Tab-separated table of C-alpha atoms in Angstrom:
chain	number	residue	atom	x	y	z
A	1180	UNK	CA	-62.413	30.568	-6.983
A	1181	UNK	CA	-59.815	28.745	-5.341
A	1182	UNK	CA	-59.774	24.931	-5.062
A	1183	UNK	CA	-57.829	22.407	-3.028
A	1184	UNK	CA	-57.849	18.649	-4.533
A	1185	UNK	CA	-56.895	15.587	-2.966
A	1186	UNK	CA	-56.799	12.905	-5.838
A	1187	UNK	CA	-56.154	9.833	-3.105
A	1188	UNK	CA	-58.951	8.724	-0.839
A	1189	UNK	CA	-57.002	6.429	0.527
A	1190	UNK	CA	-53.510	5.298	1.086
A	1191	UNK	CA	-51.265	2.661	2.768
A	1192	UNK	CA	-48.135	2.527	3.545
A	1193	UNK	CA	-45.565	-0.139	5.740
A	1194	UNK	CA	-43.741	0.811	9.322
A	1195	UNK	CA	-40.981	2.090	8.579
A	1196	UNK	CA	-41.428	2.767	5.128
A	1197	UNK	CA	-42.317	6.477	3.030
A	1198	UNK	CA	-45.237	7.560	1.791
A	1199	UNK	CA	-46.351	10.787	-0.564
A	1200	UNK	CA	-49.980	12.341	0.028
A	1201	UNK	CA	-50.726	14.039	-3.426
A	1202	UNK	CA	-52.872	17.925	-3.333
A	1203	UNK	CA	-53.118	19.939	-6.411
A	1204	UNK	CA	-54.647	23.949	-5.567
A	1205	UNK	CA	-56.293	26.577	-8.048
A	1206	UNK	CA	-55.533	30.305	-7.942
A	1207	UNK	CA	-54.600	33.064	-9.232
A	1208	UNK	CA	-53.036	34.837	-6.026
A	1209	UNK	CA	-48.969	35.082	-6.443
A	1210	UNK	CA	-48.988	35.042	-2.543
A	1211	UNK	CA	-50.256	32.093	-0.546
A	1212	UNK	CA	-50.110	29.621	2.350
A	1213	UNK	CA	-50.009	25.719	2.300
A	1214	UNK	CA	-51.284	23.654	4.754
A	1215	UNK	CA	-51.084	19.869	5.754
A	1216	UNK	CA	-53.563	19.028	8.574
A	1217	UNK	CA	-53.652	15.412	10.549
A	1218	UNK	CA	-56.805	14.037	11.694
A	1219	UNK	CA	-56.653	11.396	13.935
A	1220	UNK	CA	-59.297	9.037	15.535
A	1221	UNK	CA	-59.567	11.299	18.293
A	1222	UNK	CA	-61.081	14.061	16.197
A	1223	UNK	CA	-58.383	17.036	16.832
A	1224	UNK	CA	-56.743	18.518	14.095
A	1225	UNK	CA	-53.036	19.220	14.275
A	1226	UNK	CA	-51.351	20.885	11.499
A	1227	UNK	CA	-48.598	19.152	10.576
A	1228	UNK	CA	-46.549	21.720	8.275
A	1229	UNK	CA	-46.825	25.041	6.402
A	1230	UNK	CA	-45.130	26.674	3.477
A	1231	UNK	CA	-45.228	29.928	2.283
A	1232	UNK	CA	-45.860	30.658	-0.862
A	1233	UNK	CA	-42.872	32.866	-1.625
A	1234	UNK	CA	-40.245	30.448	0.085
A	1235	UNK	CA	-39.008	28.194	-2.710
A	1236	UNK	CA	-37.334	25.977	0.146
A	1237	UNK	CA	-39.868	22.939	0.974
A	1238	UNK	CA	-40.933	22.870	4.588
A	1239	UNK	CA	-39.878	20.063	6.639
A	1240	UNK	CA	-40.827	19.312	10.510
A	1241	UNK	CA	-38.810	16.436	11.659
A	1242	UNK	CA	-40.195	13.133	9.287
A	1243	UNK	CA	-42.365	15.341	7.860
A	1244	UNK	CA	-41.484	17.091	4.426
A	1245	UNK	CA	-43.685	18.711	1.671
A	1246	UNK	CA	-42.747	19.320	-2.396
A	1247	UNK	CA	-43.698	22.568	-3.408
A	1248	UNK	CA	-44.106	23.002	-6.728
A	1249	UNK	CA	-45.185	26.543	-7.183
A	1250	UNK	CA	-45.637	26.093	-11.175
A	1251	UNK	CA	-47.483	23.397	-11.284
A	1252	UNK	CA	-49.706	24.076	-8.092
A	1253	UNK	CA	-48.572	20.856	-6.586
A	1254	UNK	CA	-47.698	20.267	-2.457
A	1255	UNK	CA	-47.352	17.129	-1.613
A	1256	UNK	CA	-46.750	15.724	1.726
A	1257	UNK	CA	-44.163	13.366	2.291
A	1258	UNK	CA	-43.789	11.087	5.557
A	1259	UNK	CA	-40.673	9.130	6.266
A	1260	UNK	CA	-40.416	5.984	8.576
A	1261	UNK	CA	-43.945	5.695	8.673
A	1262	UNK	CA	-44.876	4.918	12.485
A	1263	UNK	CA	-48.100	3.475	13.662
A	1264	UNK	CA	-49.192	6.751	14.759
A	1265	UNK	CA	-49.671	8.132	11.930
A	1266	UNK	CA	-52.653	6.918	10.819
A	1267	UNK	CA	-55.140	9.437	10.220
A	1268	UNK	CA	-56.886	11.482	7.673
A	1269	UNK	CA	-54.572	14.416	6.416
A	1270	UNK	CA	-56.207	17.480	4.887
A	1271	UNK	CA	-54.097	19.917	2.680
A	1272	UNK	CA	-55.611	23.769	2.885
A	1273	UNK	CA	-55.094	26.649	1.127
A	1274	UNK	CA	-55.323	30.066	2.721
A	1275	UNK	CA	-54.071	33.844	0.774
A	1276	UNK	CA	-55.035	37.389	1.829
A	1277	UNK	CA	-58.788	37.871	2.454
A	1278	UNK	CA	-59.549	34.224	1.588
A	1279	UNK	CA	-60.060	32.000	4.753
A	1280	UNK	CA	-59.031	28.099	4.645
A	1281	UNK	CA	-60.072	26.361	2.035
A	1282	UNK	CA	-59.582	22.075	2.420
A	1283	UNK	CA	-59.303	19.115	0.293
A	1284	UNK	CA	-61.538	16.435	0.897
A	1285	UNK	CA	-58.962	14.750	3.046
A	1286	UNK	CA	-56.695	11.124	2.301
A	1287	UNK	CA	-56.793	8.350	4.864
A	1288	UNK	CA	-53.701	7.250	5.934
A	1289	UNK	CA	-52.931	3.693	7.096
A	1290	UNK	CA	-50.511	2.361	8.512
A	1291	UNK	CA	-49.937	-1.288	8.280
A	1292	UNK	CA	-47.388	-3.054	11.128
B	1474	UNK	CA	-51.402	27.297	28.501
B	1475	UNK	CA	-53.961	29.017	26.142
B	1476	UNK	CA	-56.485	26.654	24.244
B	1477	UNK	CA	-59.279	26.760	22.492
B	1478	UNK	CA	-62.523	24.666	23.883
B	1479	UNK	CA	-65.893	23.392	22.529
B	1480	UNK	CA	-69.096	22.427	24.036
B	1481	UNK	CA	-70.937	19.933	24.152
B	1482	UNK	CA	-68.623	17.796	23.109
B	1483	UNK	CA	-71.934	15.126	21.275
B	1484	UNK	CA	-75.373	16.685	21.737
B	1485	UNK	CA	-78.262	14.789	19.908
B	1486	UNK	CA	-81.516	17.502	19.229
B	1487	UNK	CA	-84.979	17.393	17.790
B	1488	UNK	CA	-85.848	18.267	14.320
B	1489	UNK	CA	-87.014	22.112	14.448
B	1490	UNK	CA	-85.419	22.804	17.707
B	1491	UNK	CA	-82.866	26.113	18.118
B	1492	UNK	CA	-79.395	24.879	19.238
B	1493	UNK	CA	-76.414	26.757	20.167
B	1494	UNK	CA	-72.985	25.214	19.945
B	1495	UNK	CA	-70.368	26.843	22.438
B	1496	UNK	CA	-66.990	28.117	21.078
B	1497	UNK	CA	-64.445	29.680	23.950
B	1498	UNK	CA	-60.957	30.517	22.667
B	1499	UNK	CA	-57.897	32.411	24.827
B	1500	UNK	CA	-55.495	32.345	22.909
B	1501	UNK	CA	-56.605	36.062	22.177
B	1502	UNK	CA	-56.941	35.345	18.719
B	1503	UNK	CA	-59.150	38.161	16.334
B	1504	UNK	CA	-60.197	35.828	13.920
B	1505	UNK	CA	-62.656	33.170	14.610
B	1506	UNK	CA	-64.576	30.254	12.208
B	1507	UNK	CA	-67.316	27.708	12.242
B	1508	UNK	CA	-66.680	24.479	9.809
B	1509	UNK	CA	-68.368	21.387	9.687
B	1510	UNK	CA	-67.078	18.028	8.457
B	1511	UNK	CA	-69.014	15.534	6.401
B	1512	UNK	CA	-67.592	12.546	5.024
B	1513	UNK	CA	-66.826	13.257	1.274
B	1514	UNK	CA	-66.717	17.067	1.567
B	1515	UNK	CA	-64.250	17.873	4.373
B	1516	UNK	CA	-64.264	21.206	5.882
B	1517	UNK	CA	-66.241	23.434	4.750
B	1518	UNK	CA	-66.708	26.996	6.015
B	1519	UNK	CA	-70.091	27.987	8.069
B	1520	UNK	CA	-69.336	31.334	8.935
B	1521	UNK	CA	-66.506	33.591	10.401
B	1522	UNK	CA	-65.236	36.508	12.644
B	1523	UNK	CA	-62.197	39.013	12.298
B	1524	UNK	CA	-63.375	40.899	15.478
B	1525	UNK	CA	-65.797	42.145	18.041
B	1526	UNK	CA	-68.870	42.943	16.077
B	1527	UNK	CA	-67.787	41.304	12.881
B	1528	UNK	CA	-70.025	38.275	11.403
B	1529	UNK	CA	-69.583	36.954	7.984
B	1530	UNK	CA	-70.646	34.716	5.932
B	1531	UNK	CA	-69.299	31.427	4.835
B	1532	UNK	CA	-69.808	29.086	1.788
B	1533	UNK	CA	-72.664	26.893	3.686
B	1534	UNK	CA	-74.328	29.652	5.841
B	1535	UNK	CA	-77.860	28.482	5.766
B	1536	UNK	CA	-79.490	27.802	8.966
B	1537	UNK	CA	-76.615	28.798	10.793
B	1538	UNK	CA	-76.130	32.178	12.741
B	1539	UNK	CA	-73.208	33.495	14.857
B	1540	UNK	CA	-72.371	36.438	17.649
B	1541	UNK	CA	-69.264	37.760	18.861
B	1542	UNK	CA	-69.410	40.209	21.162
B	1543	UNK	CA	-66.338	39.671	22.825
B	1544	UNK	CA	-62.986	38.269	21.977
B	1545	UNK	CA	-62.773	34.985	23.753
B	1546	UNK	CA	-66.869	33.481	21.960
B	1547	UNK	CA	-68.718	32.692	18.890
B	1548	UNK	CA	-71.120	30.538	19.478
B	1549	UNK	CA	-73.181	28.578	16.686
B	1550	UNK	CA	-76.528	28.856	15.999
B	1551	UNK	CA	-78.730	26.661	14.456
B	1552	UNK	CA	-82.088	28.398	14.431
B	1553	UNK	CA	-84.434	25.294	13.523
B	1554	UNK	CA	-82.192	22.066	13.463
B	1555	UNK	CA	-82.675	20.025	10.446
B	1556	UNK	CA	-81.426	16.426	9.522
B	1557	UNK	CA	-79.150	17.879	6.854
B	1558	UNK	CA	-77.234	19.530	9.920
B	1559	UNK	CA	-76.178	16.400	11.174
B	1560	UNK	CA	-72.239	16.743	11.344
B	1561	UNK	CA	-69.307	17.197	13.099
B	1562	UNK	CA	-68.696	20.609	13.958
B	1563	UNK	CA	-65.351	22.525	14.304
B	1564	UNK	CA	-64.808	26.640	15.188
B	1565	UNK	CA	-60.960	27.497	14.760
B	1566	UNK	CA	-59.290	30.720	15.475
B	1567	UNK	CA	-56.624	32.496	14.204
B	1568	UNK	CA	-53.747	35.157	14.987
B	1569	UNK	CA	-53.723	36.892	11.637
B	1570	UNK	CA	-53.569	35.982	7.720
B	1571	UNK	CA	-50.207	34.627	7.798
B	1572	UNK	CA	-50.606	31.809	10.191
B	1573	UNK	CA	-52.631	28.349	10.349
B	1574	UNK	CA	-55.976	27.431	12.566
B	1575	UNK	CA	-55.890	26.249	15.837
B	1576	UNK	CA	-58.779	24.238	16.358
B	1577	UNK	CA	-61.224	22.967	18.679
B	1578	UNK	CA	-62.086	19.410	19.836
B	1579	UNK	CA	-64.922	19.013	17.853
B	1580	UNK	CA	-68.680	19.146	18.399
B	1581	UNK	CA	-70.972	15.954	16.873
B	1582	UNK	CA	-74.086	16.895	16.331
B	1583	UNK	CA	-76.871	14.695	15.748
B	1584	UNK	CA	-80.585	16.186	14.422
B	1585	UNK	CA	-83.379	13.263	14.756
């Protein structure tokens, strides 16, 4: 069965400054879709950026960026000049053909001014 | 602009009692799924629609129960609320395999 792991419950990170969110994935399926979701304190879940399996270019949406690294079953998420705003729990997910999302446990973010 | 809406938005319920969480999407989206969130386990996956008529079943299923007979709803059932079932509850749809979740605001739920 397919698995999503988040190895960091919690992170920190400076204004200004760049962080990494880690997520490892289990499967078998050649085909896929990557996920990073943002939780804030208001509840809502925005997705932040997908990849596609097949794409060996890494996704980025404006200071966000991911690290695909189809091998290894790595996507990371990376967030440059970390604002205020993004504090929040992010949630990586995992979705192929017939298999619905599946999440990691999630990594709070904090930002520290 | 097309959204996707949940009700109640809290809702506190007695042990044993049958409650019914709302979930009302227009974005015209097929598929359609119940998660709930609990601290240490994320989402996990109650149960899900890829059309009219079409109910599955997701990895924490018991107690729960869903309908769709149109498009636009599936609304959650709990059939005899139990403490466990205290959570926050999400439904998300979907356009097709390919794409992400939209999701909903969020319903907490609170069995006592």
């Amino acid at each position: 069965a397919q698995t999503v792991t988040q190895s960091q419950p919690e992170m920190s990170v400076q204004e200004a400054e760049t962080v990494t969110l880690s997520c490892t994935y289990d499967t078998s399926e050649s085909d896929y879709y990557l996920f990073w979701y943002k939780q804030p304190p208001s509840r809502q879940m925005i997705l932040v950026i997908r990849q596609e399996a097949y794409k060996q270019q890494n996704a980025t949406e404006n200071r966000f960026s991911v690290n695909f690294q189809k091998a290894a079953k790595s996507f990371s998420l990376k967030i440059s000049d970390s604002q205020l705003g993004d504090a929040a729990m992010y949630f990586c997910a995992y979705r192929s053909g017939g298999v619905n999302l599946i999440f990691g446990k999630g990594t709070k973010l904090s930002v520290k001014p | 602009d097309a959204e996707i809406t949940q009700s109640p938005r809290h809702k506190i319920t007695e042990t044993g009692r049958q409650v019914t969480l709302a979930c009302h999407q227009t974005w015209n989206h097929n598929n359609m799924f119940w998660y709930r969130q609990d601290l240490g386990h994320g989402l996990r996956l109650i149960h899900y629609s890829y059309g009219v008529q079409d109910t599955n079943k997701g990895e924490v299923s018991d107690g729960y129960s869903v309908s769709r007979s149109n498009t636009e709803d599936l609304p959650l059932t709990l059939e005899s609320a139990a403490s466990s079932q205290t959570s926050v509850y999400f439904c998300a749809s979907s356009p097709g395999f390919l794409y992400g979740y939209t999701f909903g605001s969020g319903t907490r739920l609170t069995v006592v």
